[in-house]
mmCIF file of C-alpha atoms in Angstrom:
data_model
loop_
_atom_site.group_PDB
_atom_site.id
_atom_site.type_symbol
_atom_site.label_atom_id
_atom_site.label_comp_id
_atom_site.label_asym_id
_atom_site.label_seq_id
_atom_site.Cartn_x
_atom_site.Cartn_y
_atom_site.Cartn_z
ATOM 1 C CA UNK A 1 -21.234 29.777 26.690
ATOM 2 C CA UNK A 2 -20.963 33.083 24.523
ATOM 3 C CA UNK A 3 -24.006 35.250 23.310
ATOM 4 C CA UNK A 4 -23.522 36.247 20.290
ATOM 5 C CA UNK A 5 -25.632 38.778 18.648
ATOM 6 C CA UNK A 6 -25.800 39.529 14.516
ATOM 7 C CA UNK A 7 -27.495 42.363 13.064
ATOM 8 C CA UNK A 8 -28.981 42.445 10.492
ATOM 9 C CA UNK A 9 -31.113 38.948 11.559
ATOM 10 C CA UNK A 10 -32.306 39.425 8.044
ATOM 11 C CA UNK A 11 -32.876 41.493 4.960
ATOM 12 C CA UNK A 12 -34.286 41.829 1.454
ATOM 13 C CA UNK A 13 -31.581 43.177 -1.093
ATOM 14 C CA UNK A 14 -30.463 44.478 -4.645
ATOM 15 C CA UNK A 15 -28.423 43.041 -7.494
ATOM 16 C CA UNK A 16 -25.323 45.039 -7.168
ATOM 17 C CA UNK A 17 -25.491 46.164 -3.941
ATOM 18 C CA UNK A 18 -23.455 45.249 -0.885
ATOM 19 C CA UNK A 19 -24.211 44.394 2.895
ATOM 20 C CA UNK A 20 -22.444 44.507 6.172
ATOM 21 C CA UNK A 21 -23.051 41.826 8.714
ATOM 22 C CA UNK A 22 -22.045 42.233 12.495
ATOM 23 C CA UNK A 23 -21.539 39.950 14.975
ATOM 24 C CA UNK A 24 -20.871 40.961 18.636
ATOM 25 C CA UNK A 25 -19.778 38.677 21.491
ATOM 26 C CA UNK A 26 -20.288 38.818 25.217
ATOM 27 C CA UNK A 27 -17.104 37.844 25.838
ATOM 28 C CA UNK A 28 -13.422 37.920 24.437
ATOM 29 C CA UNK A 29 -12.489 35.369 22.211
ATOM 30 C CA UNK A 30 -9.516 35.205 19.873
ATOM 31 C CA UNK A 31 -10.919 33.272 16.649
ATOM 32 C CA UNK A 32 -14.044 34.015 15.322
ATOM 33 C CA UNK A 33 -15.748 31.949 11.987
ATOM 34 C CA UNK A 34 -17.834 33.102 9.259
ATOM 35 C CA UNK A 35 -20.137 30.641 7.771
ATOM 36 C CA UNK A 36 -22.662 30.759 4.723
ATOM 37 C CA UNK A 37 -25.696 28.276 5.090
ATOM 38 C CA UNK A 38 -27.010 28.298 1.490
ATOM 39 C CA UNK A 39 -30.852 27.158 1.062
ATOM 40 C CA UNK A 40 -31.549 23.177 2.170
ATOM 41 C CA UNK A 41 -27.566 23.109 2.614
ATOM 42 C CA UNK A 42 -24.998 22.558 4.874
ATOM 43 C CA UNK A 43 -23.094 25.102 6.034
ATOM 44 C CA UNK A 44 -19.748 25.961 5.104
ATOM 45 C CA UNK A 45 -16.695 28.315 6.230
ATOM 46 C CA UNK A 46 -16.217 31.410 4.155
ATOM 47 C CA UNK A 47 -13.208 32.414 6.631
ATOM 48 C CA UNK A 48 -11.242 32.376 9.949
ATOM 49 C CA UNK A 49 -10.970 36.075 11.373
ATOM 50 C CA UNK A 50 -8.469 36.444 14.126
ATOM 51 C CA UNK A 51 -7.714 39.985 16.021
ATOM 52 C CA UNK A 52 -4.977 41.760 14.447
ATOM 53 C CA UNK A 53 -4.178 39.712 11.352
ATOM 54 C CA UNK A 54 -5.870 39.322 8.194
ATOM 55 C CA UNK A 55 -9.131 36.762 7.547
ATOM 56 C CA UNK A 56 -7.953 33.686 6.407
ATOM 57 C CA UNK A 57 -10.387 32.567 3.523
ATOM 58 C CA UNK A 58 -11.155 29.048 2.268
ATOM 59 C CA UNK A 59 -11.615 27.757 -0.813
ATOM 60 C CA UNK A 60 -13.866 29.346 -3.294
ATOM 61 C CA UNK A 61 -14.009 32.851 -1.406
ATOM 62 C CA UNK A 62 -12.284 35.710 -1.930
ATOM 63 C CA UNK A 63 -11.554 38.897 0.188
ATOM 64 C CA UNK A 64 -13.107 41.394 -2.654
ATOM 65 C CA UNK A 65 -16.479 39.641 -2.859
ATOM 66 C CA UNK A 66 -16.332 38.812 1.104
ATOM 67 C CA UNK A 67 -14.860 41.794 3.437
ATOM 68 C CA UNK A 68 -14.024 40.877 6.935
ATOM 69 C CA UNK A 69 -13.033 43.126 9.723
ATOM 70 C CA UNK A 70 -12.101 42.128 12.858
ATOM 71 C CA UNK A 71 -11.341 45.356 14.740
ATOM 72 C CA UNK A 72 -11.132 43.982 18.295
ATOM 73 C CA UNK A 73 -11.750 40.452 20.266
ATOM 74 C CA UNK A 74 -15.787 41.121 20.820
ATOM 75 C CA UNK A 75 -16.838 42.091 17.071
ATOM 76 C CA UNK A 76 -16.550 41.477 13.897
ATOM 77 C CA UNK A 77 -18.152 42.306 10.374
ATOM 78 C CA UNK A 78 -18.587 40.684 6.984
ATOM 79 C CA UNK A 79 -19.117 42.220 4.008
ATOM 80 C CA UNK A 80 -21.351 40.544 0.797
ATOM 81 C CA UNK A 81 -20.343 42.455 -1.915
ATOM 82 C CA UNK A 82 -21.861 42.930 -5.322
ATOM 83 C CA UNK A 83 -24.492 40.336 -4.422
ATOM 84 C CA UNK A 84 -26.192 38.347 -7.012
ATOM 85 C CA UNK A 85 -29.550 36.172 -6.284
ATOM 86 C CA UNK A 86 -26.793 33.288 -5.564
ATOM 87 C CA UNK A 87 -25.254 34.839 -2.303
ATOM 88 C CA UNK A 88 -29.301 34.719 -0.749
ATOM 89 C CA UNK A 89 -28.390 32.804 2.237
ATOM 90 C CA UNK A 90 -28.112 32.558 5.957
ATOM 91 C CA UNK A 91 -24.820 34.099 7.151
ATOM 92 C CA UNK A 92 -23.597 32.583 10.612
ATOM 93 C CA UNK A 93 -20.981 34.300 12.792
ATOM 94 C CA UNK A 94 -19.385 31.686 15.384
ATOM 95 C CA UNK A 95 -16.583 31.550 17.728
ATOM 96 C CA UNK A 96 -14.738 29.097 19.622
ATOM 97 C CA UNK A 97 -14.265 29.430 23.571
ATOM 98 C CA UNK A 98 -13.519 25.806 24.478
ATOM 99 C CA UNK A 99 -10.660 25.269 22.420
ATOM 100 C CA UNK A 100 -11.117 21.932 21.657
ATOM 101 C CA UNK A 101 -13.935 23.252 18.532
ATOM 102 C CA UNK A 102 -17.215 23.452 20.271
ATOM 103 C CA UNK A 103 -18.304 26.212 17.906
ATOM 104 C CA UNK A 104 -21.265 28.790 19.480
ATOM 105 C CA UNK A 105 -23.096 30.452 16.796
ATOM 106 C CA UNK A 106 -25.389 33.043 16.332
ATOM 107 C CA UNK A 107 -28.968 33.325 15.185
ATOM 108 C CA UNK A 108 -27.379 34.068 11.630
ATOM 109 C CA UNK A 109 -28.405 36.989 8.976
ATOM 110 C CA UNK A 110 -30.557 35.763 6.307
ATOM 111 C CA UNK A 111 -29.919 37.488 3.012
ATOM 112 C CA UNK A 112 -32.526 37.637 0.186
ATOM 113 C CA UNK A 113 -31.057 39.002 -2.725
ATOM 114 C CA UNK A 114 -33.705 39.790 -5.817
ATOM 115 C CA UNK B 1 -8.648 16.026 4.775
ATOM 116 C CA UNK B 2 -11.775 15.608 7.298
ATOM 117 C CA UNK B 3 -14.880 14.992 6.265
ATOM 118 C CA UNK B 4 -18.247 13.578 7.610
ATOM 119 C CA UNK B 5 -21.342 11.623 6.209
ATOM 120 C CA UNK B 6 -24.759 11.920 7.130
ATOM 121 C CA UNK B 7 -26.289 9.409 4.997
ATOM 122 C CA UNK B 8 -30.251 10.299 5.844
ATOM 123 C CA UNK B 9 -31.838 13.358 4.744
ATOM 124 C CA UNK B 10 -35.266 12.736 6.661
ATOM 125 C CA UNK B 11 -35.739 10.567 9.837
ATOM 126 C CA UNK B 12 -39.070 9.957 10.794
ATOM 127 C CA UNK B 13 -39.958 8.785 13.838
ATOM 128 C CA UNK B 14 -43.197 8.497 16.129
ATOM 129 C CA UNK B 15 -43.442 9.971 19.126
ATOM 130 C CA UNK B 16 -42.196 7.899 22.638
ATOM 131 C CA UNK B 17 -40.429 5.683 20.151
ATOM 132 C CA UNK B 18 -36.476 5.586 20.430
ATOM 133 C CA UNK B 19 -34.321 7.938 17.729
ATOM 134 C CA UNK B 20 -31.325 7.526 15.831
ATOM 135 C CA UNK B 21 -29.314 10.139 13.501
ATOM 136 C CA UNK B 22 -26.559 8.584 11.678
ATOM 137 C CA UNK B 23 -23.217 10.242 11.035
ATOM 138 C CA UNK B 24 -19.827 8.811 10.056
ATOM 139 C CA UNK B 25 -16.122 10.678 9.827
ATOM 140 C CA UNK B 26 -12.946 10.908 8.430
ATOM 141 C CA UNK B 27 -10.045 12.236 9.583
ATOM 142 C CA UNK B 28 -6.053 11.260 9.259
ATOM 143 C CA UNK B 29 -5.934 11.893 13.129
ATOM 144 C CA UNK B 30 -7.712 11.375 15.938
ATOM 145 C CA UNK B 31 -11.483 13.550 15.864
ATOM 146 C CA UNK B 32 -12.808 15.841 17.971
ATOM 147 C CA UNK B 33 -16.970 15.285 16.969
ATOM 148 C CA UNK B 34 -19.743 17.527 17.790
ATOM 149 C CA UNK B 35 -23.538 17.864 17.101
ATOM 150 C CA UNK B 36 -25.903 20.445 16.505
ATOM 151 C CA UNK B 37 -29.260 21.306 16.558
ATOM 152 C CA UNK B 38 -31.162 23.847 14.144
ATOM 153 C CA UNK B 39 -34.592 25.217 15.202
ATOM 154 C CA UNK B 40 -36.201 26.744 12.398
ATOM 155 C CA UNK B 41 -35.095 30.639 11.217
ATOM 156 C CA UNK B 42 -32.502 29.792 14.382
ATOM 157 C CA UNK B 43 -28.705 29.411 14.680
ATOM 158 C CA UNK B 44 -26.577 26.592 15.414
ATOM 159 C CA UNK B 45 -27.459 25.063 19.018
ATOM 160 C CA UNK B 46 -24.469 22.898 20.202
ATOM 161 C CA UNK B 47 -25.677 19.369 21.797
ATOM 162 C CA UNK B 48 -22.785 17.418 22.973
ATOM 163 C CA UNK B 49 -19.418 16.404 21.999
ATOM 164 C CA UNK B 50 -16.519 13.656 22.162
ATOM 165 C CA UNK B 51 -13.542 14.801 22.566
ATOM 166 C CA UNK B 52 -12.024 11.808 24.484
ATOM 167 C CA UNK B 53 -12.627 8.851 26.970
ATOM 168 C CA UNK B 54 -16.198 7.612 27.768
ATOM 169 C CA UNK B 55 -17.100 6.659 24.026
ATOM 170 C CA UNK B 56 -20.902 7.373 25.412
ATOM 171 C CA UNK B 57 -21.222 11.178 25.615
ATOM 172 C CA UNK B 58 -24.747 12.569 27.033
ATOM 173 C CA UNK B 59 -25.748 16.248 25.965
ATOM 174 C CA UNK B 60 -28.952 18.528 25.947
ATOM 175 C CA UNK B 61 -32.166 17.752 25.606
ATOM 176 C CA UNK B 62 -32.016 14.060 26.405
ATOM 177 C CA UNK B 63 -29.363 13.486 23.485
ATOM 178 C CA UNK B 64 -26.608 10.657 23.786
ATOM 179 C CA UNK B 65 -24.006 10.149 21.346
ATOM 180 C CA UNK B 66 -21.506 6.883 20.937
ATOM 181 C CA UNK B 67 -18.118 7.193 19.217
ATOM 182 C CA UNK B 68 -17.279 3.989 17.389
ATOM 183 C CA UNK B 69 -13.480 3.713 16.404
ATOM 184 C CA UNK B 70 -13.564 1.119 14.183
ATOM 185 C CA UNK B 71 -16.728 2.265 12.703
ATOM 186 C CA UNK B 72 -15.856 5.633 12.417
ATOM 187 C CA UNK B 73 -19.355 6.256 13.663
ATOM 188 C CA UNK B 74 -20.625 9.086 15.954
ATOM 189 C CA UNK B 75 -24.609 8.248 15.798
ATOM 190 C CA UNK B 76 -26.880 10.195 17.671
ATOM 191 C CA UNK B 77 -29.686 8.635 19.979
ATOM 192 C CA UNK B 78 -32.058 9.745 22.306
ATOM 193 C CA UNK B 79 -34.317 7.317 24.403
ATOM 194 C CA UNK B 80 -37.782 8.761 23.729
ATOM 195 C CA UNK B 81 -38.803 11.359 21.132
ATOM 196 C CA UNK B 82 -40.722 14.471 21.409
ATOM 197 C CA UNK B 83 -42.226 16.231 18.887
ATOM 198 C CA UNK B 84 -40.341 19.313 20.056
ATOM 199 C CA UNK B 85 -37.308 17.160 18.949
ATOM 200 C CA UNK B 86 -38.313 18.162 15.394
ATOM 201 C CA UNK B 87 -35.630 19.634 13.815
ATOM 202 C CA UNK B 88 -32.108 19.832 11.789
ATOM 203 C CA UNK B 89 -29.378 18.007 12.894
ATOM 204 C CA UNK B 90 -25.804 18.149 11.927
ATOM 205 C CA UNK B 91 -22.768 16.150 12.698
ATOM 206 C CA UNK B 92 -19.316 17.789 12.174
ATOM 207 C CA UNK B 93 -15.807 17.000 12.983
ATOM 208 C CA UNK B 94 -12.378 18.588 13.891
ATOM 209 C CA UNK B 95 -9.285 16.682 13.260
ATOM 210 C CA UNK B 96 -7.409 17.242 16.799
ATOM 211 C CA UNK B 97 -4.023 16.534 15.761
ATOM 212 C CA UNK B 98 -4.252 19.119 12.263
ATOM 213 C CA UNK B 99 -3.711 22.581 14.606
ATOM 214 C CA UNK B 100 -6.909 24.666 14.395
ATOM 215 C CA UNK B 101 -8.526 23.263 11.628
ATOM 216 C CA UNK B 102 -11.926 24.702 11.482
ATOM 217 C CA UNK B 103 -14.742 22.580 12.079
ATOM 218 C CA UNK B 104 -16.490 20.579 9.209
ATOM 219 C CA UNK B 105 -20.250 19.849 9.046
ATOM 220 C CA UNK B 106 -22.451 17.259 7.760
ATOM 221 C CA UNK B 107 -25.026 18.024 5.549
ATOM 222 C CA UNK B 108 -28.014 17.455 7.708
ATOM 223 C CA UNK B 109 -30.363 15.191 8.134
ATOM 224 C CA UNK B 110 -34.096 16.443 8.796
ATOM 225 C CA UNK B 111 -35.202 14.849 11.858
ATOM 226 C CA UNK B 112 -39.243 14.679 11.936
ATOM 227 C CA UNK B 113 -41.007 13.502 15.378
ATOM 228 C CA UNK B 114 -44.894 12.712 14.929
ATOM 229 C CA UNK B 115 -47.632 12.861 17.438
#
């Protein structure tokens, strides 16, 4: 299975400010999922980043208040912009290798904003 | 659209005793079903899947898992608890005949084992 590793695992921030997450695979992999966990919740799919084509968001997110790059098939980054107290929650990178989708995540970035 | 219901928010459960974590689906085609495990401050731990034949599916840990059809059930058992079974659980499904839909997720149900 993948390791995949997400920086920053957590972090206190500002009203206003922004924050870039990255998530790093051991492996190649072609899609790769962004998912926000919000407090005692479920977690659900900001967006689908695939190498070499734009993020595909869902429902309810937007590219200006969530940033995705996807520069190559081992990393990726996402972007909280403008963050209000709302957007304080875990941030889970994950990416499917068995094609059938058996998801691997990582250890997730927990945001706290104040 | 898919979907999935985990109708328990808390299981409790004493330790040694059998476990079950419900989940039903829906889907328009036929699902692809997973569960997951969440350790506290941890990620997403995958613990088995169905993806087709056997409808009993063994995983980690000691977990089993049996697809109903015409239930549209995908409960999660395991034998004997252990306190280190404490822990989140989450069902979620894929609808294998939609493309690459991404996966959908339960929302949990708190799963507490006690000594």
């Amino acid at each position: 299975s993948a390791v995949i590793s997400q920086k920053p695992s957590r972090d206190i921030c500002q009203r206003g400010t922004s924050l870039t997450i990255q998530c790093q695979v051991d492996s190649q992999v072609t899609m790769m999922f962004w998912y926000r966990q919000q407090p005692g919740q479920s977690l659900t799919l900001i967006a689908t980043a695939n190498q070499g084509s734009e993020a595909t968001y869902e429902s309810g997110f937007v590219i200006d208040k969530f940033p995705i790059s996807r520069p190559n098939l081992t990393f990726s980054t996402l972007t909280v912009s403008n963050m209000s107290p709302e957007d304080s929650s875990i941030y889970l990178c994950s990416v499917d290798q068995g094609g059938v989708g058996e998801l691997f995540f990582g250890e997730g970035s927990r945001l706290t904003v104040l | 659209a898919q979907s999935v219901a985990q109708p328990e928010d808390q299981v409790n459960v004493a330790e040694g005793n059998p476990l079950t974590v419900k989940c039903t689906y829906s889907v328009s085609g036929n699902p692809y079903l997973f569960w997951y495990v969440q350790y506290p401050n941890r990620g997403l731990q995958f613990l088995l899947k169905y993806i087709t034949g056997d409808n009993l599916v063994k995983g980690s840990y000691g977990f089993e898992a049996e697809f109903n059809k015409s239930q549209t059930s995908f409960h999660l058992k395991k034998p004997s608890a252990l306190v280190s079974d404490s822990a989140l659980y989450f069902c979620a499904v894929r609808d294998y005949n939609s493309g690459n839909t991404p996966l959908v997720f339960g929302k949990g149900t708190r799963l507490s084992v006690i000594a």
